[in-house]
Short mmCIF file of C-alpha atoms in Angstrom, two decimals:
data_model
loop_
_atom_site.label_atom_id
_atom_site.label_comp_id
_atom_site.label_asym_id
_atom_site.label_seq_id
_atom_site.Cartn_x
_atom_site.Cartn_y
_atom_site.Cartn_z
CA MET X 1 40.51 37.18 -66.07
CA THR X 2 39.90 34.95 -63.07
CA THR X 3 36.85 32.90 -62.22
CA ALA X 4 35.32 33.45 -58.80
CA ASN X 5 35.36 30.52 -56.43
CA PRO X 6 31.79 29.94 -55.18
CA SER X 7 33.09 28.82 -51.79
CA THR X 8 34.94 32.11 -51.23
CA SER X 9 32.81 34.62 -53.11
CA PRO X 10 30.83 37.05 -50.97
CA THR X 11 27.07 36.55 -50.67
CA PRO X 12 25.28 38.70 -53.26
CA PRO X 13 23.62 41.74 -51.71
CA THR X 14 19.89 41.52 -51.02
CA PRO X 15 17.33 44.31 -51.13
CA THR X 16 17.25 46.44 -48.01
CA GLY X 17 15.09 44.97 -45.25
CA GLN X 18 15.10 41.44 -46.70
CA ARG X 19 16.91 38.44 -45.23
CA ALA X 20 19.15 36.41 -47.49
CA PRO X 21 17.69 32.97 -48.17
CA ARG X 22 19.01 30.32 -45.81
CA THR X 23 20.89 27.45 -47.35
CA PRO X 24 21.68 24.16 -45.64
CA SER X 25 25.36 25.11 -45.41
CA ALA X 26 24.36 28.28 -43.54
CA VAL X 27 23.44 26.21 -40.50
CA PRO X 28 26.56 24.99 -38.67
CA ASN X 29 26.73 21.25 -38.13
CA GLY X 30 27.03 21.81 -34.38
CA ALA X 31 23.79 23.78 -34.34
CA VAL X 32 21.98 21.05 -36.26
CA GLY X 33 23.30 18.46 -33.82
CA ARG X 34 22.13 20.47 -30.83
CA LEU X 35 18.74 20.97 -32.44
CA ARG X 36 18.37 17.22 -32.98
CA LEU X 37 19.46 16.59 -29.39
CA ALA X 38 16.84 19.03 -28.13
CA TRP X 39 14.08 17.42 -30.18
CA GLY X 40 15.22 14.01 -28.95
CA ALA X 41 14.89 15.24 -25.38
CA VAL X 42 11.40 16.55 -26.13
CA VAL X 43 10.34 13.19 -27.57
CA ALA X 44 11.85 11.31 -24.61
CA ALA X 45 10.11 13.62 -22.14
CA THR X 46 6.82 13.12 -23.99
CA VAL X 47 7.15 9.34 -23.70
CA VAL X 48 7.88 9.65 -19.97
CA GLY X 49 4.92 12.00 -19.62
CA ILE X 50 2.56 9.55 -21.33
CA VAL X 51 3.68 6.81 -18.93
CA LEU X 52 3.10 9.18 -15.99
CA CYS X 53 -0.31 10.03 -17.44
CA PHE X 54 -1.46 6.40 -17.41
CA TRP X 55 -0.04 5.88 -13.91
CA GLN X 56 -1.72 8.95 -12.46
CA LEU X 57 -5.05 8.41 -14.23
CA THR X 58 -5.28 4.93 -12.71
CA GLY X 59 -5.21 6.46 -9.24
CA VAL X 60 -7.46 9.39 -10.18
CA LEU X 61 -10.19 7.17 -11.62
CA ASP X 62 -9.96 4.72 -8.72
CA HIS X 63 -10.45 7.65 -6.33
CA SER X 64 -13.42 8.95 -8.34
CA ARG X 65 -15.11 5.54 -8.21
CA ASN X 66 -14.54 4.79 -4.55
CA ALA X 67 -14.32 8.11 -2.68
CA TYR X 68 -16.64 11.06 -2.16
CA LEU X 69 -15.65 14.14 -4.17
CA LEU X 70 -16.60 16.84 -1.71
CA ASP X 71 -16.76 19.95 -3.89
CA VAL X 72 -18.55 18.51 -6.89
CA GLY X 73 -20.98 17.05 -4.37
CA VAL X 74 -21.74 20.60 -3.21
CA PHE X 75 -22.13 21.67 -6.85
CA ARG X 76 -24.65 18.88 -7.35
CA ASP X 77 -26.49 20.04 -4.22
CA ALA X 78 -26.65 23.55 -5.69
CA GLY X 79 -28.09 22.18 -8.93
CA GLN X 80 -30.71 20.28 -6.96
CA ALA X 81 -31.49 23.40 -4.91
CA PHE X 82 -32.10 25.24 -8.17
CA LEU X 83 -34.58 22.58 -9.29
CA ASP X 84 -36.28 22.52 -5.87
CA HIS X 85 -36.36 26.32 -5.62
CA ALA X 86 -34.43 26.04 -2.36
CA PRO X 87 -31.97 28.65 -1.03
CA PHE X 88 -28.39 28.62 -2.30
CA TYR X 89 -26.90 30.47 0.65
CA GLY X 90 -27.09 30.40 4.43
CA ASP X 91 -28.12 27.66 6.83
CA ASP X 92 -31.11 26.65 4.70
CA PHE X 93 -28.96 25.48 1.76
CA PRO X 94 -29.63 21.71 1.44
CA SER X 95 -26.01 20.56 1.65
CA ARG X 96 -25.43 16.84 2.17
CA SER X 97 -21.88 17.46 3.37
CA GLY X 98 -22.59 20.54 5.46
CA PHE X 99 -20.35 22.72 3.27
CA ALA X 100 -21.68 25.98 1.86
CA PHE X 101 -22.19 27.02 -1.76
CA ILE X 102 -20.21 30.22 -2.39
CA TYR X 103 -20.62 30.88 -6.13
CA PRO X 104 -23.02 33.21 -8.02
CA PRO X 105 -26.52 31.92 -8.90
CA LEU X 106 -25.58 31.25 -12.53
CA ALA X 107 -23.22 28.52 -11.32
CA ALA X 108 -26.12 26.70 -9.65
CA LEU X 109 -27.97 26.74 -12.97
CA LEU X 110 -24.92 25.31 -14.75
CA PHE X 111 -24.71 22.51 -12.17
CA VAL X 112 -28.25 21.25 -12.81
CA PRO X 113 -27.03 18.55 -15.30
CA LEU X 114 -25.06 16.97 -12.45
CA THR X 115 -28.38 15.95 -10.89
CA TRP X 116 -29.25 13.83 -13.93
CA LEU X 117 -26.52 11.28 -13.09
CA ASP X 118 -26.03 8.89 -10.21
CA GLU X 119 -23.22 9.82 -7.81
CA THR X 120 -20.49 7.57 -9.21
CA THR X 121 -21.23 8.40 -12.85
CA MET X 122 -21.37 12.08 -11.99
CA GLN X 123 -17.99 11.95 -10.25
CA LEU X 124 -16.34 10.02 -13.09
CA THR X 125 -17.82 12.39 -15.68
CA TRP X 126 -16.57 15.43 -13.75
CA THR X 127 -13.13 13.87 -13.38
CA TRP X 128 -12.79 13.04 -17.07
CA ALA X 129 -14.01 16.53 -17.98
CA SER X 130 -11.42 18.05 -15.61
CA VAL X 131 -8.62 16.00 -17.17
CA ALA X 132 -9.78 17.00 -20.66
CA ALA X 133 -9.86 20.67 -19.64
CA ALA X 134 -6.31 20.44 -18.27
CA TRP X 135 -5.16 18.82 -21.52
CA LEU X 136 -6.80 21.59 -23.57
CA VAL X 137 -4.97 24.25 -21.56
CA LEU X 138 -1.68 22.44 -22.16
CA TRP X 139 -2.50 21.91 -25.84
CA MET X 140 -2.98 25.66 -26.30
CA ALA X 141 0.26 26.43 -24.49
CA VAL X 142 2.23 23.86 -26.52
CA TYR X 143 0.76 25.21 -29.76
CA ARG X 144 2.00 28.68 -28.84
CA VAL X 145 5.60 27.53 -28.30
CA LEU X 146 5.89 25.21 -31.31
CA PRO X 147 7.57 26.51 -34.47
CA ARG X 148 5.33 27.18 -37.45
CA GLU X 149 7.33 24.64 -39.46
CA LEU X 150 7.98 21.30 -37.76
CA PRO X 151 11.11 19.19 -38.40
CA ALA X 152 11.29 17.00 -41.49
CA TRP X 153 11.08 13.78 -39.43
CA VAL X 154 7.56 14.68 -38.31
CA GLY X 155 5.11 12.84 -40.56
CA ARG X 156 3.02 14.50 -43.25
CA GLN X 157 -0.07 14.17 -41.09
CA PHE X 158 1.45 16.80 -38.79
CA ARG X 159 2.21 19.37 -41.51
CA GLY X 160 0.33 22.65 -41.86
CA ARG X 161 -1.78 24.39 -39.24
CA ALA X 162 -4.03 21.38 -38.60
CA GLY X 163 -1.05 19.05 -38.38
CA ARG X 164 0.70 21.40 -35.97
CA ALA X 165 -2.43 21.37 -33.83
CA GLY X 166 -2.40 17.56 -33.84
CA PHE X 167 1.28 17.42 -32.93
CA SER X 168 0.60 19.89 -30.10
CA GLY X 169 -2.06 17.51 -28.86
CA VAL X 170 0.39 14.60 -28.70
CA LEU X 171 2.94 16.69 -26.80
CA GLY X 172 0.09 17.94 -24.63
CA VAL X 173 -0.65 14.38 -23.48
CA GLY X 174 2.97 14.08 -22.40
CA ALA X 175 2.75 17.40 -20.57
CA LEU X 176 -0.48 16.22 -18.92
CA GLY X 177 1.37 13.32 -17.31
CA PHE X 178 3.72 15.75 -15.58
CA THR X 179 0.92 18.11 -14.52
CA LEU X 180 -0.97 15.21 -12.94
CA CYS X 181 2.01 14.97 -10.57
CA LEU X 182 1.47 18.55 -9.38
CA GLU X 183 -0.29 19.04 -6.05
CA PRO X 184 -2.77 21.76 -7.15
CA LEU X 185 -4.19 19.65 -10.00
CA GLN X 186 -4.18 16.51 -7.86
CA VAL X 187 -6.17 18.23 -5.09
CA HIS X 188 -8.50 19.68 -7.72
CA LEU X 189 -9.24 16.13 -8.89
CA MET X 190 -9.41 14.78 -5.34
CA TYR X 191 -12.21 17.19 -4.39
CA GLY X 192 -13.85 17.59 -7.81
CA GLN X 193 -13.13 21.32 -8.00
CA ILE X 194 -13.98 23.82 -10.76
CA ASN X 195 -10.78 25.84 -11.19
CA VAL X 196 -9.38 24.01 -14.23
CA PHE X 197 -12.53 24.85 -16.21
CA LEU X 198 -12.13 28.52 -15.32
CA ILE X 199 -8.47 28.59 -16.32
CA LEU X 200 -9.49 26.97 -19.62
CA LEU X 201 -11.80 29.91 -20.38
CA VAL X 202 -9.10 32.37 -19.35
CA ALA X 203 -6.35 30.62 -21.33
CA ALA X 204 -8.48 30.56 -24.48
CA ASP X 205 -8.68 34.36 -24.29
CA LEU X 206 -5.12 35.14 -23.21
CA LEU X 207 -3.47 32.67 -25.60
CA GLY X 208 -5.58 33.86 -28.52
CA PHE X 209 -7.74 30.79 -29.20
CA THR X 210 -11.09 32.52 -28.77
CA PRO X 211 -12.39 33.95 -32.09
CA ARG X 212 -11.50 37.63 -32.37
CA TRP X 213 -15.13 38.73 -32.33
CA LEU X 214 -15.63 36.88 -29.02
CA ARG X 215 -12.23 37.36 -27.39
CA GLY X 216 -12.51 38.55 -23.81
CA ALA X 217 -15.87 36.91 -23.20
CA GLY X 218 -14.18 33.83 -21.74
CA VAL X 219 -12.70 35.89 -18.90
CA GLY X 220 -16.09 37.53 -18.34
CA VAL X 221 -17.99 34.25 -18.20
CA ALA X 222 -15.36 32.74 -15.86
CA ALA X 223 -15.78 35.76 -13.58
CA GLY X 224 -19.54 35.24 -13.64
CA ILE X 225 -19.07 31.68 -12.36
CA LYS X 226 -16.42 32.54 -9.77
CA ILE X 227 -15.49 36.19 -9.24
CA THR X 228 -11.70 35.79 -9.08
CA PRO X 229 -11.02 35.39 -12.86
CA ALA X 230 -12.14 39.00 -13.38
CA ALA X 231 -8.56 39.95 -12.46
CA TYR X 232 -7.29 38.52 -15.77
CA ALA X 233 -8.99 41.39 -17.60
CA LEU X 234 -6.02 43.45 -16.41
CA VAL X 235 -4.15 42.08 -19.44
CA PHE X 236 -6.69 43.65 -21.79
CA LEU X 237 -6.50 46.94 -19.88
CA VAL X 238 -2.72 47.34 -19.97
CA ARG X 239 -2.59 46.37 -23.66
CA ARG X 240 -5.44 48.79 -24.43
CA ARG X 241 -7.46 46.02 -26.03
CA TRP X 242 -10.67 47.91 -25.43
CA GLY X 243 -12.82 45.53 -27.45
CA ASP X 244 -11.62 42.53 -25.43
CA LEU X 245 -12.15 44.46 -22.21
CA ALA X 246 -15.67 45.42 -23.26
CA ARG X 247 -16.49 41.81 -24.16
CA SER X 248 -15.18 40.70 -20.75
CA LEU X 249 -17.51 43.14 -19.05
CA GLY X 250 -20.35 42.13 -21.36
CA GLY X 251 -19.78 38.43 -20.70
CA PHE X 252 -19.79 39.02 -16.96
CA LEU X 253 -22.94 41.15 -17.03
CA ALA X 254 -24.66 38.51 -19.18
CA THR X 255 -24.02 35.90 -16.47
CA VAL X 256 -25.45 38.24 -13.84
CA VAL X 257 -28.58 38.88 -15.92
CA VAL X 258 -29.13 35.18 -16.66
CA GLY X 259 -28.67 34.32 -13.00
CA TRP X 260 -31.08 37.08 -12.02
CA ILE X 261 -33.71 35.87 -14.46
CA ALA X 262 -33.29 32.28 -13.24
CA ARG X 263 -33.40 33.04 -9.50
CA ALA X 264 -33.95 36.70 -8.66
CA ASP X 265 -34.24 36.11 -4.91
CA GLN X 266 -30.92 34.27 -4.66
CA SER X 267 -29.25 36.76 -7.00
CA PHE X 268 -30.29 39.58 -4.69
CA ASP X 269 -28.89 37.69 -1.69
CA PHE X 270 -25.58 36.98 -3.41
CA TRP X 271 -24.87 40.41 -4.88
CA THR X 272 -25.94 42.32 -1.75
CA ASP X 273 -24.56 40.02 0.96
CA GLU X 274 -22.52 36.94 -0.01
CA PHE X 275 -20.43 38.87 -2.55
CA PHE X 276 -19.02 41.09 0.23
CA ALA X 277 -18.17 38.22 2.60
CA GLY X 278 -14.39 38.15 2.22
CA ASP X 279 -14.06 35.00 4.30
CA ARG X 280 -16.65 32.91 2.45
CA GLY X 281 -13.82 30.83 0.97
CA GLY X 282 -12.26 30.24 4.40
CA ALA X 283 -10.16 32.01 7.02
CA ALA X 284 -6.83 33.58 6.09
CA ASP X 285 -4.92 31.35 8.50
CA PHE X 286 -6.31 28.12 7.02
CA GLU X 287 -3.20 25.97 6.56
CA ALA X 288 -3.91 25.26 2.87
CA ASN X 289 -4.13 28.99 2.08
CA GLN X 290 -0.90 29.70 0.19
CA ALA X 291 -1.73 33.31 -0.66
CA ILE X 292 0.29 36.06 1.04
CA THR X 293 -2.48 36.41 3.64
CA GLY X 294 -1.86 32.82 4.70
CA LEU X 295 1.91 33.26 4.83
CA LEU X 296 1.53 36.35 7.02
CA SER X 297 -1.04 34.73 9.31
CA ARG X 298 1.13 31.69 9.91
CA ALA X 299 4.07 33.98 10.66
CA GLY X 300 2.13 35.32 13.64
CA MET X 301 0.12 38.20 12.16
CA ASP X 302 -3.54 38.45 13.10
CA PRO X 303 -5.58 37.00 10.17
CA ASP X 304 -7.86 40.04 10.00
CA LEU X 305 -4.85 42.34 9.90
CA ALA X 306 -3.31 40.20 7.15
CA GLN X 307 -6.48 40.66 5.09
CA LYS X 308 -6.34 44.44 5.62
CA VAL X 309 -2.63 44.64 4.77
CA MET X 310 -3.30 42.89 1.47
CA ILE X 311 -5.86 45.48 0.34
CA PRO X 312 -3.09 47.93 -0.67
CA GLY X 313 -0.86 44.91 -1.30
CA LEU X 314 -3.28 43.70 -3.96
CA LEU X 315 -3.08 47.07 -5.70
CA VAL X 316 0.72 46.99 -5.65
CA ILE X 317 0.81 43.47 -7.10
CA ALA X 318 -1.75 44.48 -9.75
CA VAL X 319 0.40 47.42 -10.86
CA ILE X 320 3.58 45.32 -10.99
CA ALA X 321 1.84 42.44 -12.79
CA GLY X 322 0.25 44.83 -15.28
CA TRP X 323 3.63 46.40 -16.05
CA ALA X 324 5.27 42.98 -16.48
CA ALA X 325 2.39 41.65 -18.60
CA TRP X 326 2.71 44.61 -20.97
CA HIS X 327 6.41 43.93 -21.59
CA LEU X 328 6.00 40.15 -21.89
CA LEU X 329 3.24 40.55 -24.46
CA GLN X 330 5.29 43.17 -26.27
CA ALA X 331 7.92 40.44 -26.70
CA ARG X 332 5.25 37.94 -27.88
CA ARG X 333 5.33 35.77 -24.75
CA PRO X 334 1.67 34.89 -24.04
CA VAL X 335 2.39 31.69 -22.06
CA SER X 336 4.69 33.58 -19.70
CA THR X 337 2.01 36.24 -19.38
CA LEU X 338 -0.63 33.66 -18.47
CA LEU X 339 1.61 32.14 -15.79
CA LEU X 340 2.46 35.61 -14.48
CA MET X 341 -1.23 36.41 -14.06
CA VAL X 342 -2.01 33.04 -12.45
CA LEU X 343 0.65 33.74 -9.82
CA ALA X 344 -0.35 37.37 -9.32
CA VAL X 345 -4.00 36.41 -8.79
CA SER X 346 -3.12 33.52 -6.47
CA THR X 347 -0.62 35.37 -4.28
CA ALA X 348 -2.74 38.53 -3.93
CA ALA X 349 -6.09 36.81 -3.31
CA PRO X 350 -7.76 37.02 0.13
CA ILE X 351 -7.48 33.23 0.21
CA ALA X 352 -5.98 30.84 -2.35
CA VAL X 353 -5.86 27.24 -1.21
CA THR X 354 -3.67 24.97 -3.26
CA HIS X 355 -6.24 23.86 -5.84
CA HIS X 356 -6.85 27.55 -6.63
CA TRP X 357 -3.33 27.52 -8.13
CA THR X 358 -4.30 24.97 -10.80
CA GLY X 359 -3.38 27.40 -13.59
CA LEU X 360 0.30 26.91 -12.81
CA ILE X 361 0.15 23.74 -14.94
CA VAL X 362 1.26 25.89 -17.91
CA ALA X 363 4.66 26.13 -16.19
CA VAL X 364 5.33 22.56 -17.38
CA VAL X 365 5.12 23.67 -21.02
CA LEU X 366 7.06 26.85 -20.33
CA LEU X 367 9.90 25.00 -18.60
CA ALA X 368 10.04 22.37 -21.37
CA ALA X 369 10.29 25.08 -24.02
CA GLN X 370 12.99 26.92 -22.08
CA LEU X 371 15.07 23.77 -21.57
CA ALA X 372 14.68 22.73 -25.21
CA ALA X 373 15.84 26.13 -26.41
CA LEU X 374 18.78 26.00 -23.98
CA VAL X 375 19.88 22.57 -25.23
CA ALA X 376 19.50 23.71 -28.84
CA GLY X 377 21.65 26.76 -28.20
CA ARG X 378 18.81 29.15 -29.09
CA ARG X 379 19.69 32.10 -26.87
CA ASP X 380 16.93 34.09 -28.56
CA ARG X 381 14.33 31.62 -27.25
CA TRP X 382 15.13 31.29 -23.54
CA ASP X 383 16.11 33.44 -20.57
CA TRP X 384 17.36 32.43 -17.15
CA PRO X 385 14.66 34.13 -14.99
CA THR X 386 11.83 32.29 -16.76
CA LEU X 387 13.67 28.96 -16.72
CA LEU X 388 14.65 29.24 -13.05
CA GLY X 389 11.24 30.53 -11.93
CA SER X 390 9.36 27.74 -13.67
CA ALA X 391 11.71 25.11 -12.25
CA VAL X 392 11.35 26.42 -8.67
CA LEU X 393 7.56 26.57 -8.98
CA LEU X 394 7.23 23.02 -10.30
CA ALA X 395 9.69 21.56 -7.79
CA ALA X 396 7.68 23.06 -4.90
CA ASN X 397 4.45 21.53 -6.20
CA TRP X 398 5.75 18.11 -7.27
CA VAL X 399 4.12 15.02 -5.70
CA THR X 400 5.52 11.51 -6.06
CA THR X 401 2.36 9.48 -5.53
CA THR X 402 -1.25 9.15 -6.71
CA ILE X 403 -4.34 10.46 -4.95
CA ASP X 404 -5.61 6.96 -4.13
CA ASP X 405 -2.53 6.30 -1.97
CA PRO X 406 -3.75 5.60 1.62
CA GLY X 407 -1.00 7.90 2.93
CA TYR X 408 -1.76 10.71 0.49
CA GLN X 409 -3.14 13.09 3.13
CA SER X 410 0.14 13.79 4.92
CA SER X 411 2.70 16.58 5.12
CA ARG X 412 5.03 14.45 2.99
CA TYR X 413 2.85 15.22 -0.02
CA HIS X 414 1.11 18.39 1.20
CA HIS X 415 3.66 20.63 2.88
CA TYR X 416 1.04 22.85 4.53
CA GLN X 417 -0.23 19.89 6.57
CA VAL X 418 2.81 20.28 8.80
CA TYR X 419 0.44 22.71 10.56
CA PRO X 420 -2.56 21.44 12.56
CA GLU X 421 -5.85 22.00 10.72
CA ASP X 422 -7.34 24.21 13.43
CA GLY X 423 -4.18 25.93 14.67
CA PRO X 424 -2.81 27.52 16.70
CA TYR X 425 0.16 28.40 14.52
CA SER X 426 3.43 29.09 16.29
CA PHE X 427 6.31 30.62 14.38
CA GLY X 428 9.01 28.07 13.74
CA THR X 429 11.39 28.94 10.93
CA ALA X 430 11.81 25.45 9.48
CA ASN X 431 8.11 24.61 9.66
CA TRP X 432 7.15 28.01 8.26
CA PHE X 433 9.30 27.59 5.15
CA TYR X 434 8.24 23.97 4.68
CA GLY X 435 4.53 24.60 5.28
CA ASN X 436 4.46 27.63 2.99
CA ILE X 437 6.75 26.37 0.25
CA GLN X 438 4.08 26.54 -2.46
CA GLY X 439 3.23 30.15 -1.73
CA LEU X 440 6.89 31.12 -1.40
CA ALA X 441 7.75 29.41 -4.69
CA GLY X 442 4.85 31.24 -6.33
CA ILE X 443 6.21 34.58 -5.11
CA VAL X 444 9.73 33.69 -6.30
CA CYS X 445 8.47 32.68 -9.75
CA LEU X 446 6.32 35.82 -9.98
CA LEU X 447 9.32 38.01 -9.17
CA LEU X 448 11.53 36.18 -11.66
CA LEU X 449 8.94 36.64 -14.41
CA CYS X 450 9.01 40.35 -13.54
CA VAL X 451 12.81 40.23 -13.90
CA ALA X 452 12.29 38.65 -17.34
CA ALA X 453 9.98 41.54 -18.21
CA TRP X 454 12.57 44.05 -16.96
CA ARG X 455 15.24 42.43 -19.13
CA ILE X 456 12.91 42.82 -22.10
CA ARG X 457 12.43 46.49 -21.22
CA THR X 458 16.18 47.11 -21.05
CA GLY X 459 16.82 45.16 -24.24
CA SER X 460 18.87 42.47 -22.47
CA ARG X 461 16.61 39.72 -23.76
CA ARG X 462 13.63 39.72 -26.12
CA ALA X 463 13.04 35.98 -26.36
CA ALA X 464 9.75 35.32 -28.13
CA GLU X 465 7.98 32.07 -27.23
CA GLN X 466 6.84 31.18 -30.74
CA GLY X 467 9.26 28.54 -31.93
CA ALA X 468 10.87 28.01 -28.55
CA LEU X 469 10.03 24.31 -28.93
CA LEU X 470 11.93 24.27 -31.36
CA SER X 471 12.69 26.13 -34.56
CA GLN X 472 15.62 26.10 -36.96
CA PRO X 473 18.46 28.37 -35.79
#
């Protein structure tokens, strides 16, 4: 009778459908080394991001103290018009800058608190709130790509669900530093825009942070403040999440009712006139418009024709994006789905100037997760279309200065400014590609995310995002 050698004996069978328990020796030393290398890269990138965050915030806050934030100034004017019972729309709107207010009446009601602060305090408050909103979006995205169990070197304070949330927050600060170097978020902060708050409401729904009984309402409320976010309800439709879809509709209708109760006369004007003005956000050939309408107009197409062409074009993009979103969510990839929808909405919109693309900040987290999984050798956690698309998108939007730089407003930092502000636009191949690089990169990334969805459909790759940053192999 011989005694079995434990090192050569076969692993005892396990019940059908159950995985054999993992032992330390089951993980090859090379895999452990690559995992440690990947986590080291994540930590190093976070440190760099925190440094970038401090550098960028210095310029952002200096700009908020010393410059005039045009858009939040208009929001404040709308809040004051609400208090004074003045018109919100048309030539009688009391705008200090001369720019129009183009949002539904509820938005004017929400902007009333801006009138309680002096100009500088109001601008600084809006800026800090915008930065906090961007960080929250990144925090949610990081949380979705972190493994449920963090490495042993992470302190006890970061264990469990609450600890994982805290660790996501730290990594989110690092990600924030990189996003503050992206042109859409920089321009958002330069003008005091609203888009990052809207993408926060949308992200909370699409990434699953809204309570189940309320999920979908965030998209509806965002649509009630600015119509465009209604397009994100497509995700609920293709996934047959009828409750979420109903809550989106309910949230939107609630904003309409509240706005109507607050200012019935202005609500009537908006929903019967302003709502149908397709050019209220600007002309299609405006050089900062990086939607497909802008790309076509600057290629020589008549702007009105470009708008008409994109009516069926919008439907085509909606169908393709809906198909891709279904497959990405089927593979448990909510962050990719959110980025897909941001790009679909931005490229298909009648007009989408660069700060309308603020939602692309989640690409920073997505690219970091993809690179970390690649370094760790986790082929089940990354795929080349998502990695390449995110990299192209971020490279096209990267800015190497702060918004208080005296030379900030130049084509070196804003590619579209290679065109004169008022036209005319002549077709020159080099200028066209350079001036439209953000829109072109958005289209490329959108198509590559669709390729990722197609690979999921064919079974080539079903890389879930949970644990992409970074779980034990």
